[in-house]
Amino acid sequence: MSRNTFSPVVALCLAALTLEGYDLLMYGTVVPSLLAYEPWDLDPATVGVLGSVVGVGMLVGALAAGSIADRWGRRRALIAAVALFSAAMGCCAIAPSPEMFGAARFVVGVGAGVLMPTAASMLIEFSRLDTRARTVALGFVGTSVGGIAAGILSLWLVPAFGFRAMFAAGMIPALLILPMMIGYLPESPAFLNARGRTDAAQRISTRYGLEDTVEVSGGEPTSTDRGIGALFTANRARVTLSFWVMTLLCLLVLFGVATWLPAVMRSAGYPLGAALSFLLVLNVGGAVGALGGAYLADRFGIKPVTTLGFLCAAVSLALIATTPPIGIVYVLVLIAGMGTTGTQILLNTFIGSYYPVSCRTTGLGVALAVGRLGAIVGPTYGGLFVAAGAGTSTQLLAFALPAIIGAGVTILIPAGRQLRSGRASTSEGLHQVPEAK
């Protein structure tokens, strides 16, 4: 594997996103424990709302990510984001009331909302064009690794110590990761160039072999190349709106399923240990889908592979609703993970590769911010079905429908603007390649 494919930037983004993935995806493992926690006496609808507040925070953080990265630099934005959501996890572990718990979950979301688009922008900038999807996937597979870690730890911590121990465990790794980021994470050459520090930018570009991958902007970006307005200039409006809808639907399914899968399978008659193991398999599927999907995207184009990911999520959830044998359920949950978390990681590459460097973090941040509406709605959406007494099949089919719609929106993106990471980009930041078959 080349230096560009797995560099210190990829390693540190992988570590940060692993921590973030744990913090975000562990919530589903503690839902049964929260429902059984007598001092708070929570009902399913309230637990769903507590799961959704992290999405509200992520929306706020993602909207602010572009401005923060432009003002502070991507390096400091990443470090601050990890520090913020890690401290908030510690607050969750000691929260004396549901209200304080929910406030801390909101802050976790703010930090995560800043981290994701900033990390994606860094990974794209520090990648080669012919391995771009794989490089971004290597970093963002950390979200699935974090979810896998949450699933494994939950099998021990939740039955033995309850939900608080899971939150405390999410804070501890930051004590190692943050010093490494401070010591070894470089600044974005694009940010340094924008600040007139061209010598420093050139040194970093040379060290990481970026000369062949730096986008040529034709001079200092104008005001129309920055901010949300830039997402609708140069004929980008239709694709921008499509990205927003795709991200919203993908995150609705991802967070809804991750939050309610253990509880849904528990209500279907599976013991707690088996129900929690489904969440572990879901996150393994996310890692497999991210890496496998990225390899296919670099070879065949990212649009058809993203479409396939949405369809995998829809079909697998619909088939789980038919209550097949337990061995088949595990396979289908694995495929569901490939189609949810794996598809969202592909979307980060899809979106980031489309926009020029001058508005890339903004494009990713706003798309993820809109997507956070799905993350907000997803847990509450599932909670409403549980509270209404809907059967397991109805609950699963309710999440299959948005995935089908997401596949349709992806198909309708103009073929002439399909992206493929193996080709050079134009000044608009998109890859002009033939429609993948």
Short mmCIF file of C-alpha atoms in Angstrom, two decimals:
data_model
loop_
_atom_site.label_atom_id
_atom_site.label_comp_id
_atom_site.label_asym_id
_atom_site.label_seq_id
_atom_site.Cartn_x
_atom_site.Cartn_y
_atom_site.Cartn_z
CA MET A 1 0.00 0.00 0.00
CA SER A 2 1.46 3.36 -1.01
CA ARG A 3 2.40 6.19 1.33
CA ASN A 4 -0.45 8.30 -0.07
CA THR A 5 -3.03 5.57 0.52
CA PHE A 6 -2.13 5.07 4.19
CA SER A 7 -0.30 8.10 5.55
CA PRO A 8 -0.19 9.63 9.05
CA VAL A 9 -3.19 11.73 7.99
CA VAL A 10 -5.21 8.61 7.21
CA ALA A 11 -4.05 6.90 10.42
CA LEU A 12 -4.98 9.85 12.64
CA CYS A 13 -8.32 10.43 10.89
CA LEU A 14 -9.00 6.70 11.28
CA ALA A 15 -8.28 6.95 15.02
CA ALA A 16 -10.46 10.04 15.47
CA LEU A 17 -13.33 8.59 13.44
CA THR A 18 -13.10 5.30 15.35
CA LEU A 19 -13.62 7.21 18.57
CA GLU A 20 -16.46 9.17 17.00
CA GLY A 21 -18.03 6.01 15.58
CA TYR A 22 -18.06 4.46 19.03
CA ASP A 23 -19.61 7.58 20.54
CA LEU A 24 -22.38 7.74 17.93
CA LEU A 25 -23.18 4.08 17.30
CA MET A 26 -22.98 2.76 20.86
CA TYR A 27 -26.34 4.31 21.75
CA GLY A 28 -28.28 1.38 20.36
CA THR A 29 -26.44 -0.95 22.74
CA VAL A 30 -27.67 0.96 25.79
CA VAL A 31 -31.30 1.42 24.73
CA PRO A 32 -32.53 -1.72 26.55
CA SER A 33 -30.55 -0.66 29.65
CA LEU A 34 -31.99 2.87 29.54
CA LEU A 35 -35.53 1.50 29.25
CA ALA A 36 -34.89 -0.70 32.29
CA TYR A 37 -33.23 2.05 34.40
CA GLU A 38 -35.81 2.58 37.14
CA PRO A 39 -34.58 5.95 38.53
CA TRP A 40 -35.34 7.64 35.21
CA ASP A 41 -38.42 5.56 34.21
CA LEU A 42 -38.04 6.31 30.47
CA ASP A 43 -40.56 5.22 27.82
CA PRO A 44 -39.58 4.25 24.23
CA ALA A 45 -40.56 7.64 22.78
CA THR A 46 -38.33 9.49 25.26
CA VAL A 47 -35.42 7.13 24.61
CA GLY A 48 -35.89 7.82 20.91
CA VAL A 49 -35.75 11.56 21.53
CA LEU A 50 -32.55 11.15 23.57
CA GLY A 51 -31.11 9.27 20.63
CA SER A 52 -32.15 12.04 18.27
CA VAL A 53 -30.60 14.98 20.14
CA VAL A 54 -27.15 13.89 19.02
CA GLY A 55 -28.37 14.42 15.48
CA VAL A 56 -29.43 17.97 16.34
CA GLY A 57 -25.93 18.63 17.63
CA MET A 58 -24.41 17.11 14.52
CA LEU A 59 -26.54 19.41 12.38
CA VAL A 60 -25.22 22.44 14.27
CA GLY A 61 -21.63 21.22 14.09
CA ALA A 62 -21.79 20.31 10.42
CA LEU A 63 -23.22 23.71 9.48
CA ALA A 64 -20.39 25.39 11.37
CA ALA A 65 -17.65 23.08 10.08
CA GLY A 66 -16.81 25.08 6.96
CA SER A 67 -16.49 28.37 8.83
CA ILE A 68 -14.48 26.80 11.66
CA ALA A 69 -12.09 25.07 9.24
CA ASP A 70 -11.64 28.28 7.24
CA ARG A 71 -10.93 30.31 10.38
CA TRP A 72 -8.90 27.88 12.51
CA GLY A 73 -7.52 25.51 9.89
CA ARG A 74 -8.53 21.90 9.41
CA ARG A 75 -5.92 20.59 11.85
CA ARG A 76 -7.12 22.61 14.83
CA ALA A 77 -10.77 22.01 13.90
CA LEU A 78 -10.20 18.25 14.00
CA ILE A 79 -8.37 18.36 17.34
CA ALA A 80 -11.02 20.60 18.93
CA ALA A 81 -13.83 18.37 17.69
CA VAL A 82 -12.31 15.22 19.22
CA ALA A 83 -11.70 17.01 22.53
CA LEU A 84 -15.27 18.31 22.63
CA PHE A 85 -17.18 15.10 21.99
CA SER A 86 -14.86 13.06 24.23
CA ALA A 87 -15.42 15.41 27.18
CA ALA A 88 -19.16 15.24 26.54
CA MET A 89 -19.07 11.43 26.68
CA GLY A 90 -17.65 11.71 30.18
CA CYS A 91 -20.52 14.02 31.09
CA CYS A 92 -23.01 11.43 29.79
CA ALA A 93 -21.45 8.83 32.08
CA ILE A 94 -22.13 10.90 35.21
CA ALA A 95 -25.34 12.69 34.16
CA PRO A 96 -27.70 12.89 37.16
CA SER A 97 -30.87 13.31 35.09
CA PRO A 98 -32.26 12.62 31.59
CA GLU A 99 -32.12 16.35 30.86
CA MET A 100 -28.39 16.59 31.61
CA PHE A 101 -27.82 13.36 29.72
CA GLY A 102 -29.60 14.78 26.68
CA ALA A 103 -27.61 18.03 26.85
CA ALA A 104 -24.33 16.09 26.90
CA ARG A 105 -25.51 13.98 23.97
CA PHE A 106 -26.18 17.20 22.06
CA VAL A 107 -22.57 18.33 22.66
CA VAL A 108 -21.31 14.93 21.47
CA GLY A 109 -23.20 15.62 18.26
CA VAL A 110 -21.70 19.10 17.83
CA GLY A 111 -18.17 17.72 17.99
CA ALA A 112 -19.02 14.86 15.66
CA GLY A 113 -20.69 17.26 13.24
CA VAL A 114 -17.50 19.32 12.94
CA LEU A 115 -15.25 16.26 12.67
CA MET A 116 -16.86 14.37 9.82
CA PRO A 117 -16.81 16.93 6.96
CA THR A 118 -13.43 18.27 8.06
CA ALA A 119 -11.91 14.79 8.16
CA ALA A 120 -13.40 13.93 4.77
CA SER A 121 -11.97 17.11 3.26
CA MET A 122 -8.53 16.33 4.71
CA LEU A 123 -8.60 12.74 3.47
CA ILE A 124 -9.57 13.84 -0.04
CA GLU A 125 -6.85 16.51 -0.11
CA PHE A 126 -4.20 14.03 1.05
CA SER A 127 -5.18 11.30 -1.43
CA ARG A 128 -4.20 10.30 -4.94
CA LEU A 129 -6.91 10.60 -7.57
CA ASP A 130 -6.65 6.94 -8.61
CA THR A 131 -7.18 5.68 -5.01
CA ARG A 132 -9.35 8.48 -3.63
CA ALA A 133 -12.38 6.39 -2.67
CA ARG A 134 -10.16 3.80 -0.98
CA THR A 135 -8.22 6.45 0.94
CA VAL A 136 -11.39 8.10 2.26
CA ALA A 137 -12.85 4.68 3.08
CA LEU A 138 -9.72 3.71 5.03
CA GLY A 139 -10.22 6.76 7.22
CA PHE A 140 -13.99 6.54 7.55
CA VAL A 141 -14.02 2.80 8.18
CA GLY A 142 -13.14 3.99 11.67
CA THR A 143 -16.82 4.81 12.21
CA SER A 144 -17.62 1.13 11.71
CA VAL A 145 -14.62 0.00 13.77
CA GLY A 146 -15.92 2.20 16.59
CA GLY A 147 -19.33 0.64 16.24
CA ILE A 148 -17.79 -2.84 16.30
CA ALA A 149 -15.88 -1.94 19.47
CA ALA A 150 -19.13 -0.69 21.00
CA GLY A 151 -20.86 -3.94 20.12
CA ILE A 152 -18.10 -6.06 21.64
CA LEU A 153 -17.80 -3.99 24.82
CA SER A 154 -21.57 -3.88 25.26
CA LEU A 155 -21.71 -7.68 25.58
CA TRP A 156 -19.70 -7.30 28.80
CA LEU A 157 -20.20 -3.77 30.10
CA VAL A 158 -23.98 -3.35 29.72
CA PRO A 159 -25.08 -6.52 31.58
CA ALA A 160 -22.42 -6.02 34.27
CA PHE A 161 -22.37 -2.25 34.81
CA GLY A 162 -25.25 -0.67 32.89
CA PHE A 163 -25.30 2.15 30.36
CA ARG A 164 -22.96 4.56 32.22
CA ALA A 165 -19.93 2.33 31.76
CA MET A 166 -20.34 2.42 27.98
CA PHE A 167 -20.12 6.22 27.95
CA ALA A 168 -17.11 6.26 30.26
CA ALA A 169 -15.34 3.80 27.96
CA GLY A 170 -15.88 6.18 25.04
CA MET A 171 -13.95 8.99 26.73
CA ILE A 172 -10.77 7.17 27.76
CA PRO A 173 -9.12 6.61 24.30
CA ALA A 174 -9.05 10.37 23.66
CA LEU A 175 -6.29 10.65 26.26
CA LEU A 176 -4.04 8.81 23.78
CA ILE A 177 -5.45 10.01 20.46
CA LEU A 178 -5.40 13.75 21.17
CA PRO A 179 -1.64 13.96 21.95
CA MET A 180 -0.91 12.00 18.76
CA MET A 181 -3.03 14.39 16.69
CA ILE A 182 -1.32 17.42 18.25
CA GLY A 183 2.11 15.96 17.55
CA TYR A 184 1.70 14.44 14.08
CA LEU A 185 -1.34 15.79 12.19
CA PRO A 186 -0.28 18.26 9.45
CA GLU A 187 -2.23 21.31 8.37
CA SER A 188 -4.09 21.42 5.06
CA PRO A 189 -1.86 22.86 2.29
CA ALA A 190 -4.96 24.52 0.81
CA PHE A 191 -5.58 26.36 4.10
CA LEU A 192 -1.92 27.41 4.33
CA ASN A 193 -1.97 28.68 0.74
CA ALA A 194 -5.12 30.69 1.47
CA ARG A 195 -3.27 32.30 4.39
CA GLY A 196 -0.28 33.16 2.22
CA ARG A 197 1.96 30.54 3.83
CA THR A 198 2.99 29.05 0.51
CA ASP A 199 6.38 27.76 1.68
CA ALA A 200 4.82 25.75 4.50
CA ALA A 201 2.15 24.46 2.13
CA GLN A 202 4.78 23.38 -0.37
CA ARG A 203 6.79 21.54 2.30
CA ILE A 204 3.75 19.55 3.37
CA SER A 205 2.77 18.85 -0.23
CA THR A 206 6.27 17.57 -0.96
CA ARG A 207 6.42 15.45 2.20
CA TYR A 208 3.14 13.72 1.37
CA GLY A 209 3.63 13.55 -2.40
CA LEU A 210 0.65 15.79 -3.16
CA GLU A 211 2.01 17.68 -6.19
CA ASP A 212 0.10 15.49 -8.62
CA THR A 213 -3.15 15.62 -6.69
CA VAL A 214 -3.48 19.28 -5.74
CA GLU A 215 -6.35 20.85 -7.63
CA VAL A 216 -5.43 23.81 -9.77
CA SER A 217 -7.76 26.62 -8.86
CA GLY A 218 -6.44 29.25 -11.22
CA GLY A 219 -5.60 31.72 -8.47
CA GLU A 220 -7.14 32.87 -5.24
CA PRO A 221 -10.80 31.75 -5.06
CA THR A 222 -13.33 34.53 -5.42
CA SER A 223 -16.22 35.12 -3.05
CA THR A 224 -18.48 33.14 -5.39
CA ASP A 225 -16.23 30.07 -4.90
CA ARG A 226 -16.84 30.05 -1.14
CA GLY A 227 -19.80 29.66 1.17
CA ILE A 228 -23.16 27.99 0.62
CA GLY A 229 -23.80 30.08 -2.51
CA ALA A 230 -20.93 28.30 -4.28
CA LEU A 231 -22.86 25.03 -4.01
CA PHE A 232 -25.46 26.40 -6.43
CA THR A 233 -23.19 28.10 -9.00
CA ALA A 234 -21.56 26.54 -12.08
CA ASN A 235 -24.61 24.29 -12.70
CA ARG A 236 -24.18 22.54 -9.35
CA ALA A 237 -27.70 23.16 -7.95
CA ARG A 238 -29.37 19.93 -9.07
CA VAL A 239 -26.54 17.69 -7.90
CA THR A 240 -26.23 19.61 -4.62
CA LEU A 241 -29.92 19.08 -3.85
CA SER A 242 -29.63 15.40 -4.80
CA PHE A 243 -26.70 14.99 -2.40
CA TRP A 244 -28.76 16.54 0.39
CA VAL A 245 -31.66 14.14 -0.13
CA MET A 246 -29.38 11.10 -0.46
CA THR A 247 -27.52 11.95 2.74
CA LEU A 248 -30.73 12.65 4.66
CA LEU A 249 -32.26 9.31 3.67
CA CYS A 250 -29.08 7.33 4.30
CA LEU A 251 -28.59 8.77 7.78
CA LEU A 252 -32.26 8.29 8.64
CA VAL A 253 -31.94 4.58 7.92
CA LEU A 254 -28.46 4.31 9.50
CA PHE A 255 -29.31 5.97 12.82
CA GLY A 256 -32.79 4.51 13.00
CA VAL A 257 -31.58 0.95 12.50
CA ALA A 258 -28.50 1.40 14.73
CA THR A 259 -30.69 2.75 17.54
CA TRP A 260 -33.55 0.28 17.40
CA LEU A 261 -32.16 -2.96 15.97
CA PRO A 262 -31.29 -4.51 19.38
CA ALA A 263 -34.66 -3.54 20.86
CA VAL A 264 -36.58 -4.70 17.76
CA MET A 265 -34.82 -8.06 17.70
CA ARG A 266 -35.28 -8.37 21.47
CA SER A 267 -39.03 -7.88 21.00
CA ALA A 268 -38.94 -10.57 18.32
CA GLY A 269 -37.92 -13.07 21.00
CA TYR A 270 -34.12 -13.04 20.87
CA PRO A 271 -32.19 -12.87 24.18
CA LEU A 272 -30.34 -9.66 25.05
CA GLY A 273 -26.93 -11.07 24.12
CA ALA A 274 -28.11 -12.13 20.66
CA ALA A 275 -29.91 -8.83 20.09
CA LEU A 276 -26.73 -6.89 20.91
CA SER A 277 -24.68 -9.17 18.66
CA PHE A 278 -26.83 -8.11 15.70
CA LEU A 279 -25.57 -4.55 16.20
CA LEU A 280 -22.01 -5.85 16.18
CA VAL A 281 -22.64 -7.65 12.88
CA LEU A 282 -24.30 -4.50 11.49
CA ASN A 283 -21.10 -2.54 12.09
CA VAL A 284 -18.90 -5.28 10.66
CA GLY A 285 -21.04 -4.97 7.53
CA GLY A 286 -20.42 -1.23 7.52
CA ALA A 287 -16.65 -1.80 7.47
CA VAL A 288 -16.92 -4.43 4.73
CA GLY A 289 -19.22 -2.20 2.69
CA ALA A 290 -16.95 0.83 3.03
CA LEU A 291 -13.77 -0.93 1.90
CA GLY A 292 -15.39 -3.17 -0.70
CA GLY A 293 -17.56 -0.38 -2.05
CA ALA A 294 -14.57 1.97 -2.29
CA TYR A 295 -12.60 -0.58 -4.30
CA LEU A 296 -15.53 -1.00 -6.70
CA ALA A 297 -16.04 2.77 -6.90
CA ASP A 298 -12.41 3.35 -7.92
CA ARG A 299 -12.86 0.76 -10.69
CA PHE A 300 -16.39 1.27 -11.94
CA GLY A 301 -17.55 4.69 -10.75
CA ILE A 302 -19.08 5.82 -7.50
CA LYS A 303 -22.65 6.47 -8.69
CA PRO A 304 -23.61 2.85 -9.53
CA VAL A 305 -21.91 1.53 -6.39
CA THR A 306 -23.78 4.04 -4.21
CA THR A 307 -27.06 3.01 -5.85
CA LEU A 308 -26.25 -0.63 -5.13
CA GLY A 309 -25.55 0.24 -1.49
CA PHE A 310 -28.98 1.79 -0.99
CA LEU A 311 -30.61 -1.26 -2.59
CA CYS A 312 -28.64 -3.63 -0.34
CA ALA A 313 -30.01 -1.82 2.71
CA ALA A 314 -33.59 -1.92 1.44
CA VAL A 315 -33.62 -5.56 0.35
CA SER A 316 -31.85 -6.88 3.45
CA LEU A 317 -34.20 -5.08 5.85
CA ALA A 318 -37.24 -6.28 3.91
CA LEU A 319 -35.98 -9.87 4.03
CA ILE A 320 -35.24 -9.69 7.77
CA ALA A 321 -38.91 -8.71 8.17
CA THR A 322 -39.87 -12.17 6.85
CA THR A 323 -38.28 -13.75 9.98
CA PRO A 324 -35.90 -16.20 8.27
CA PRO A 325 -33.71 -18.65 10.25
CA ILE A 326 -31.18 -17.09 12.61
CA GLY A 327 -28.17 -17.84 10.38
CA ILE A 328 -29.80 -16.03 7.48
CA VAL A 329 -30.66 -13.10 9.77
CA TYR A 330 -26.98 -12.61 10.59
CA VAL A 331 -26.09 -12.54 6.88
CA LEU A 332 -28.87 -10.06 6.15
CA VAL A 333 -27.82 -7.81 9.04
CA LEU A 334 -24.28 -7.86 7.65
CA ILE A 335 -25.63 -6.74 4.25
CA ALA A 336 -27.76 -4.08 5.95
CA GLY A 337 -24.57 -2.67 7.49
CA MET A 338 -22.93 -2.62 4.07
CA GLY A 339 -25.89 -0.68 2.72
CA THR A 340 -26.14 1.87 5.56
CA THR A 341 -22.78 2.81 7.07
CA GLY A 342 -20.92 1.61 3.96
CA THR A 343 -23.11 3.74 1.70
CA GLN A 344 -22.71 6.84 3.88
CA ILE A 345 -18.92 6.54 3.69
CA LEU A 346 -19.16 6.33 -0.10
CA LEU A 347 -21.39 9.40 -0.09
CA ASN A 348 -18.67 11.36 1.71
CA THR A 349 -16.30 10.61 -1.18
CA PHE A 350 -19.01 11.23 -3.76
CA ILE A 351 -19.80 14.68 -2.35
CA GLY A 352 -16.25 15.75 -1.53
CA SER A 353 -14.93 14.79 -4.95
CA TYR A 354 -17.62 16.84 -6.68
CA TYR A 355 -16.77 20.25 -5.18
CA PRO A 356 -13.56 22.27 -5.68
CA VAL A 357 -11.23 22.67 -2.71
CA SER A 358 -12.44 26.24 -2.06
CA CYS A 359 -15.90 25.01 -1.02
CA ARG A 360 -15.31 21.32 -0.36
CA THR A 361 -15.62 21.45 3.44
CA THR A 362 -18.71 23.65 3.11
CA GLY A 363 -20.26 21.26 0.58
CA LEU A 364 -19.63 18.27 2.81
CA GLY A 365 -20.68 20.13 5.94
CA VAL A 366 -23.98 21.38 4.56
CA ALA A 367 -24.84 17.99 3.02
CA LEU A 368 -24.12 16.29 6.34
CA ALA A 369 -26.06 19.01 8.18
CA VAL A 370 -29.11 18.37 6.03
CA GLY A 371 -28.46 14.67 6.51
CA ARG A 372 -28.56 15.19 10.25
CA LEU A 373 -32.27 15.83 9.87
CA GLY A 374 -32.40 12.16 8.96
CA ALA A 375 -30.25 11.29 11.98
CA ILE A 376 -32.66 13.30 14.13
CA VAL A 377 -35.77 11.77 12.61
CA GLY A 378 -34.46 8.18 12.42
CA PRO A 379 -34.43 7.23 16.13
CA THR A 380 -37.69 9.09 16.81
CA TYR A 381 -39.25 7.55 13.69
CA GLY A 382 -38.41 4.08 14.98
CA GLY A 383 -39.49 4.96 18.50
CA LEU A 384 -42.94 5.97 17.29
CA PHE A 385 -43.45 2.57 15.65
CA VAL A 386 -42.30 0.81 18.84
CA ALA A 387 -44.54 2.99 21.02
CA ALA A 388 -47.49 2.31 18.71
CA GLY A 389 -47.01 -1.42 19.16
CA ALA A 390 -46.14 -2.10 15.50
CA GLY A 391 -44.85 -5.56 14.75
CA THR A 392 -41.22 -6.36 13.97
CA SER A 393 -41.95 -6.69 10.25
CA THR A 394 -43.63 -3.29 10.05
CA GLN A 395 -40.75 -1.61 11.89
CA LEU A 396 -38.15 -3.08 9.54
CA LEU A 397 -40.14 -2.31 6.38
CA ALA A 398 -40.51 1.28 7.59
CA PHE A 399 -36.73 1.64 7.31
CA ALA A 400 -36.50 -0.21 3.98
CA LEU A 401 -38.69 2.39 2.24
CA PRO A 402 -36.32 5.40 2.64
CA ALA A 403 -33.45 3.26 1.31
CA ILE A 404 -35.43 2.49 -1.85
CA ILE A 405 -36.11 6.20 -2.34
CA GLY A 406 -32.40 6.93 -1.84
CA ALA A 407 -31.50 4.51 -4.62
CA GLY A 408 -33.96 6.25 -6.94
CA VAL A 409 -32.52 9.70 -6.22
CA THR A 410 -29.00 8.42 -6.88
CA ILE A 411 -30.02 6.98 -10.23
CA LEU A 412 -31.50 10.34 -11.26
CA ILE A 413 -28.24 12.28 -10.76
CA PRO A 414 -27.24 13.49 -14.26
CA ALA A 415 -25.06 10.88 -15.93
CA GLY A 416 -22.69 13.51 -17.31
CA ARG A 417 -21.78 14.49 -13.74
CA GLN A 418 -21.08 10.99 -12.51
CA LEU A 419 -17.92 10.87 -10.41
CA ARG A 420 -15.06 8.48 -10.63
CA SER A 421 -12.06 8.86 -8.37
CA GLY A 422 -9.59 7.55 -10.92
CA ARG A 423 -9.86 10.55 -13.25
CA ALA A 424 -8.63 14.09 -12.93
CA SER A 425 -11.17 16.70 -11.97
CA THR A 426 -12.11 19.83 -13.78
CA SER A 427 -12.09 23.25 -12.14
CA GLU A 428 -15.60 22.52 -10.91
CA GLY A 429 -14.26 19.55 -8.99
CA LEU A 430 -16.18 16.84 -10.84
CA HIS A 431 -15.06 13.89 -12.90
CA GLN A 432 -16.34 13.82 -16.48
CA VAL A 433 -16.47 10.12 -17.33
CA PRO A 434 -18.88 7.95 -19.28
CA GLU A 435 -21.81 6.38 -17.52
CA ALA A 436 -20.66 3.21 -15.73
CA LYS A 437 -22.38 0.10 -16.92
#
